Amino acid sequence: MTELSISTPAGVFDAIVAGPPEGRPVLLLHGFPQTRLVWQRQIAELAAHGYRVVAPDQRGYSPGARPERPEDYRISVLVDDVVAITEELGWASFDLVGHDWGGAVAWWTADAHPGRVRTLTVVSTPHPGALATTLRTDQDQRERSQYMIAWRETPATEKRMLAGDAEALRATYAGKVPRASAEAYVRHLSQPGALTAALNWYRAGRPDGAIGVIDVPTLYVWSTQDSAFGPAAARETGQWVNGPYRFETLQGVSHWIPEEAPETLSRLLLEHLRAHGEYGTTANTPSADSQKR
């Protein structure tokens, strides 16, 4: 793995790159409160299998792309960042992977640019339409999502999370993230302006428009101990994918799947990429506990 700076009209994004330059391109998007380092195990595995992998620190996490206004973190702007990054890399098409907020960006990107996204893999985060449905119909999901409302308070949220040597921020990882990784995230988000920028993703306001049904081959990985996203939204997600769809449930795993279950996630990701070597391929080889529509 090597460090890479990606210059775009929106700013400079710090990234990790690995794998042969001629390899099939894969873009990995992290969530909150993490960085590109969340994908270390998947990057190594994909690169070892010949893929060209790039994992950027997204808007607000990269110091060179850290605007101050919450409205500069609207979902349409975050999707534009994905397009700008991949254009700078020279990728006409690519496989897209996202976790947590990175998963939300991945869903919206696949909807807006289906011709460029070869395959989609989303970890933890349900389709935004499925989440919206269950926020209206499922009390459990409404309760799980209350933190999103609380985190919009500024600057109270930053002060609370960073107080006492960032005790509350560390508690977010619930002991499921390796200590060294958690410490790296805390150091990164303790930099001046970094945590506010990351929280601006929650403060940016509603999306500019509605998201549609996804047509590209999609793998969705959800875990039963996810505190943020419940089973109703996870099950509903399949209603929002028209393309080949694979839904995997990881039993007894928390929200922090890439680091808590790295081998399982890497295996599922590789299977998905191999099953859809070309856009539109419908071949699939799901495991016994896979649910597919």
Coordinates of C-alpha atoms in Angstrom, one line a residue:
M1 CA 0.0 0.0 0.0
T2 CA 1.2 3.5 -0.8
E3 CA -0.1 7.0 -0.1
L4 CA -1.7 9.0 -2.9
S5 CA -2.9 12.5 -3.2
I6 CA -5.8 13.0 -5.6
S7 CA -6.3 16.5 -6.8
T8 CA -9.8 17.5 -7.9
P9 CA -11.7 20.7 -8.5
A10 CA -13.2 20.1 -5.0
G11 CA -9.8 19.8 -3.3
V12 CA -7.1 17.3 -2.6
F13 CA -8.1 13.9 -1.2
D14 CA -5.6 11.7 0.7
A15 CA -5.8 8.1 -0.3
I16 CA -4.3 4.6 0.0
V17 CA -3.6 2.8 -3.3
A18 CA -2.6 -0.8 -3.8
G19 CA -2.6 -3.5 -6.5
P20 CA -1.3 -3.5 -10.1
P21 CA -1.9 -0.3 -12.1
E22 CA -3.6 -2.4 -14.8
G23 CA -5.9 -4.2 -12.4
R24 CA -9.6 -3.9 -12.3
P25 CA -10.4 -0.7 -10.4
V26 CA -12.2 -0.7 -7.0
L27 CA -13.0 2.3 -4.9
L28 CA -13.6 2.0 -1.2
L29 CA -15.6 4.6 0.8
H30 CA -15.3 4.8 4.6
G31 CA -17.9 6.0 7.1
F32 CA -18.1 7.9 10.4
P33 CA -16.1 8.1 12.6
Q34 CA -13.4 6.4 10.7
T35 CA -11.0 7.0 7.8
R36 CA -9.6 5.1 4.8
L37 CA -7.7 2.9 7.3
V38 CA -10.9 0.9 8.0
W39 CA -10.3 -0.9 4.7
Q40 CA -6.8 -2.1 5.4
R41 CA -7.6 -5.8 5.4
Q42 CA -9.8 -5.6 2.3
I43 CA -7.3 -3.5 0.4
A44 CA -4.6 -6.1 1.0
E45 CA -6.8 -9.0 0.0
L46 CA -8.1 -7.3 -3.2
A47 CA -4.6 -6.2 -4.2
A48 CA -3.3 -9.7 -3.7
H49 CA -5.9 -10.9 -6.2
G50 CA -4.9 -8.4 -8.8
Y51 CA -7.4 -5.6 -8.3
R52 CA -6.3 -1.9 -8.4
V53 CA -7.7 -0.5 -5.1
V54 CA -8.0 3.1 -4.0
A55 CA -9.5 4.1 -0.6
P56 CA -9.7 7.9 -0.1
D57 CA -10.3 9.9 3.1
Q58 CA -13.6 11.5 2.0
R59 CA -14.7 15.2 2.1
G60 CA -14.0 16.7 5.5
Y61 CA -11.7 13.9 6.5
S62 CA -9.0 15.0 4.0
P63 CA -7.6 18.3 5.2
G64 CA -7.3 19.4 1.6
A65 CA -11.0 19.0 1.0
R66 CA -12.5 20.3 4.2
P67 CA -15.1 23.1 3.6
E68 CA -16.6 24.7 6.7
R69 CA -20.3 25.0 5.7
P70 CA -22.6 22.1 6.4
E71 CA -24.4 22.6 3.1
D72 CA -21.1 21.7 1.4
Y73 CA -21.6 18.1 2.5
R74 CA -24.9 17.5 0.7
I75 CA -25.2 14.0 -0.7
S76 CA -25.1 15.3 -4.3
V77 CA -21.8 17.0 -3.6
L78 CA -20.4 13.8 -2.0
V79 CA -21.4 11.9 -5.1
D80 CA -19.7 14.5 -7.3
D81 CA -16.5 13.8 -5.2
V82 CA -16.7 10.1 -6.2
V83 CA -17.0 11.1 -9.9
A84 CA -14.2 13.6 -9.6
I85 CA -11.8 11.2 -7.9
T86 CA -12.4 8.4 -10.4
E87 CA -12.1 10.8 -13.3
E88 CA -8.7 12.0 -11.9
L89 CA -7.7 8.3 -11.6
G90 CA -8.7 7.7 -15.3
W91 CA -11.4 5.2 -14.4
A92 CA -14.2 5.1 -16.9
S93 CA -15.9 2.4 -14.8
F94 CA -15.2 0.9 -11.4
D95 CA -16.5 -1.3 -8.7
L96 CA -17.8 0.7 -5.7
V97 CA -17.7 -0.4 -2.1
G98 CA -19.0 1.6 0.9
H99 CA -19.5 1.3 4.7
D100 CA -21.7 3.4 6.9
W101 CA -21.9 6.9 5.4
G102 CA -19.6 5.6 2.6
G103 CA -22.4 3.1 1.9
A104 CA -25.0 5.9 1.6
V105 CA -22.7 7.7 -0.9
A106 CA -22.3 4.4 -2.8
W107 CA -26.0 3.9 -3.1
W108 CA -26.6 7.4 -4.4
T109 CA -23.6 7.1 -6.8
A110 CA -24.9 3.9 -8.2
D111 CA -28.3 5.5 -8.8
A112 CA -26.9 8.6 -10.4
H113 CA -24.2 7.0 -12.5
P114 CA -25.2 3.4 -13.2
G115 CA -23.1 3.4 -16.4
R116 CA -19.9 3.9 -14.5
V117 CA -20.5 1.7 -11.5
R118 CA -19.7 -1.9 -12.5
T119 CA -20.8 -3.4 -9.2
L120 CA -22.0 -2.1 -5.9
T121 CA -21.1 -3.5 -2.5
V122 CA -22.7 -1.8 0.6
V123 CA -21.8 -2.8 4.1
S124 CA -24.2 -2.1 7.0
T125 CA -26.1 0.8 5.4
P126 CA -29.5 0.0 3.9
H127 CA -30.7 1.6 0.7
P128 CA -31.8 5.2 1.5
G129 CA -35.3 4.5 0.2
A130 CA -35.6 1.4 2.5
L131 CA -34.3 3.4 5.4
A132 CA -36.9 6.2 4.7
T133 CA -39.7 3.6 4.5
T134 CA -38.8 2.0 7.8
L135 CA -38.4 5.4 9.6
R136 CA -42.0 5.9 8.8
T137 CA -43.3 2.4 9.6
D138 CA -40.9 0.8 12.1
Q139 CA -40.6 2.1 15.7
D140 CA -37.4 0.1 16.2
Q141 CA -35.6 1.9 13.4
R142 CA -36.9 5.3 14.5
E143 CA -35.3 4.6 17.9
R144 CA -32.0 3.4 16.4
S145 CA -31.8 6.6 14.3
Q146 CA -32.3 9.1 17.1
Y147 CA -28.5 9.6 17.4
M148 CA -28.5 11.2 13.9
I149 CA -30.8 14.0 15.2
A150 CA -28.7 14.5 18.4
W151 CA -25.5 14.8 16.4
R152 CA -26.8 17.7 14.4
E153 CA -26.3 19.9 17.5
T154 CA -23.3 22.1 17.1
P155 CA -20.8 22.7 18.8
A156 CA -22.3 20.6 21.6
T157 CA -21.7 17.3 19.9
E158 CA -18.0 18.0 19.2
K159 CA -17.4 19.1 22.8
R160 CA -19.1 16.0 24.2
M161 CA -17.3 13.6 21.9
L162 CA -13.8 15.1 22.6
A163 CA -14.2 15.7 26.3
G164 CA -12.1 13.7 28.7
D165 CA -9.5 12.6 26.1
A166 CA -12.3 11.8 23.6
E167 CA -13.9 9.2 25.8
A168 CA -17.3 9.4 24.1
L169 CA -15.8 9.2 20.7
R170 CA -13.9 6.1 21.7
A171 CA -17.0 4.6 23.1
T172 CA -18.6 4.8 19.7
Y173 CA -16.5 1.9 18.5
A174 CA -18.0 -0.3 21.3
G175 CA -14.7 -2.2 21.7
K176 CA -15.3 -3.8 18.3
V177 CA -12.6 -1.9 16.5
P178 CA -8.9 -2.8 17.0
R179 CA -7.4 -0.5 19.6
A180 CA -4.7 0.8 17.3
S181 CA -7.3 1.7 14.6
A182 CA -9.5 3.4 17.1
E183 CA -6.6 5.5 18.4
A184 CA -5.7 6.4 14.8
Y185 CA -9.3 7.6 14.2
V186 CA -9.4 9.6 17.4
R187 CA -6.1 11.3 16.6
H188 CA -7.3 12.1 13.1
L189 CA -10.7 13.5 14.2
S190 CA -9.1 15.4 17.1
Q191 CA -7.3 17.7 14.5
P192 CA -8.7 21.2 14.4
G193 CA -12.0 21.2 12.4
A194 CA -11.9 17.5 11.5
L195 CA -14.7 16.3 13.8
T196 CA -16.9 19.2 12.9
A197 CA -16.3 18.5 9.2
A198 CA -17.2 14.8 9.7
L199 CA -20.4 15.7 11.6
N200 CA -21.4 18.1 8.9
W201 CA -22.4 15.0 6.9
Y202 CA -25.3 14.8 9.4
R203 CA -26.0 18.5 9.3
A204 CA -26.1 19.0 5.6
G205 CA -29.9 18.7 5.3
R206 CA -32.1 16.5 3.2
P207 CA -31.0 15.2 -0.2
D208 CA -31.6 17.3 -3.3
G209 CA -33.9 14.8 -4.8
A210 CA -35.2 11.2 -4.5
I211 CA -33.1 8.1 -5.0
G212 CA -34.4 5.4 -7.3
V213 CA -34.1 1.6 -7.7
I214 CA -30.6 0.3 -8.3
D215 CA -29.9 -1.6 -11.5
V216 CA -26.2 -2.6 -11.1
P217 CA -25.2 -5.9 -9.5
T218 CA -25.4 -5.3 -5.8
L219 CA -24.1 -7.1 -2.7
Y220 CA -25.5 -5.9 0.7
V221 CA -23.9 -7.1 3.9
W222 CA -25.7 -6.5 7.2
S223 CA -25.0 -7.7 10.7
T224 CA -27.5 -8.7 13.4
Q225 CA -25.8 -6.7 16.2
D226 CA -25.8 -3.4 14.2
S227 CA -27.0 -0.7 16.6
A228 CA -27.8 1.8 13.9
F229 CA -29.6 -0.2 11.2
G230 CA -32.2 -2.8 12.2
P231 CA -33.6 -5.8 10.4
A232 CA -36.6 -4.1 8.9
A233 CA -34.5 -1.7 6.8
A234 CA -32.1 -4.5 5.9
R235 CA -34.9 -6.7 4.6
E236 CA -36.6 -3.8 2.8
T237 CA -33.4 -3.0 0.9
G238 CA -34.0 -5.8 -1.6
Q239 CA -37.2 -4.0 -2.8
W240 CA -34.9 -1.2 -4.1
V241 CA -32.6 -3.3 -6.3
N242 CA -33.6 -4.4 -9.8
G243 CA -30.1 -5.7 -10.7
P244 CA -28.7 -9.0 -9.5
Y245 CA -28.9 -8.9 -5.7
R246 CA -27.2 -10.7 -2.9
F247 CA -28.1 -10.1 0.7
E248 CA -25.8 -11.5 3.4
T249 CA -26.5 -11.5 7.1
L250 CA -23.6 -11.8 9.6
Q251 CA -24.8 -13.3 12.8
G252 CA -23.5 -11.8 16.1
V253 CA -21.4 -9.1 14.4
S254 CA -21.7 -5.4 15.2
H255 CA -21.9 -2.3 12.9
W256 CA -18.1 -2.4 12.5
I257 CA -18.0 -5.2 9.9
P258 CA -14.8 -4.4 7.9
E259 CA -12.7 -4.7 11.1
E260 CA -14.7 -7.1 13.2
A261 CA -15.3 -9.6 10.4
P262 CA -12.6 -8.8 7.8
E263 CA -12.0 -12.3 6.4
T264 CA -15.7 -12.9 5.9
L265 CA -16.3 -9.5 4.2
S266 CA -13.2 -9.9 2.0
R267 CA -14.5 -13.3 0.9
L268 CA -17.9 -12.0 0.1
L269 CA -16.5 -9.0 -1.8
L270 CA -14.2 -11.2 -3.9
E271 CA -17.1 -13.6 -4.7
H272 CA -19.2 -10.6 -5.8
L273 CA -16.6 -9.1 -8.0
R274 CA -15.8 -12.4 -9.6
A275 CA -19.5 -13.2 -10.3
H276 CA -19.9 -9.9 -12.2
G277 CA -16.7 -9.6 -14.2
E278 CA -18.6 -7.5 -16.8
Y279 CA -21.4 -5.1 -16.3
G280 CA -24.8 -6.8 -16.6
T281 CA -23.6 -10.3 -15.8
T282 CA -26.2 -12.2 -13.9
A283 CA -24.1 -15.3 -12.8
N284 CA -24.0 -15.7 -9.0
T285 CA -22.9 -18.3 -6.5
P286 CA -24.4 -17.3 -3.2
S287 CA -23.6 -19.2 0.0
A288 CA -26.2 -21.2 1.8
D289 CA -27.3 -18.4 4.1
S290 CA -27.5 -15.8 1.3
Q291 CA -30.9 -14.2 0.6
K292 CA -31.4 -13.1 -3.0
R293 CA -34.2 -11.4 -5.0

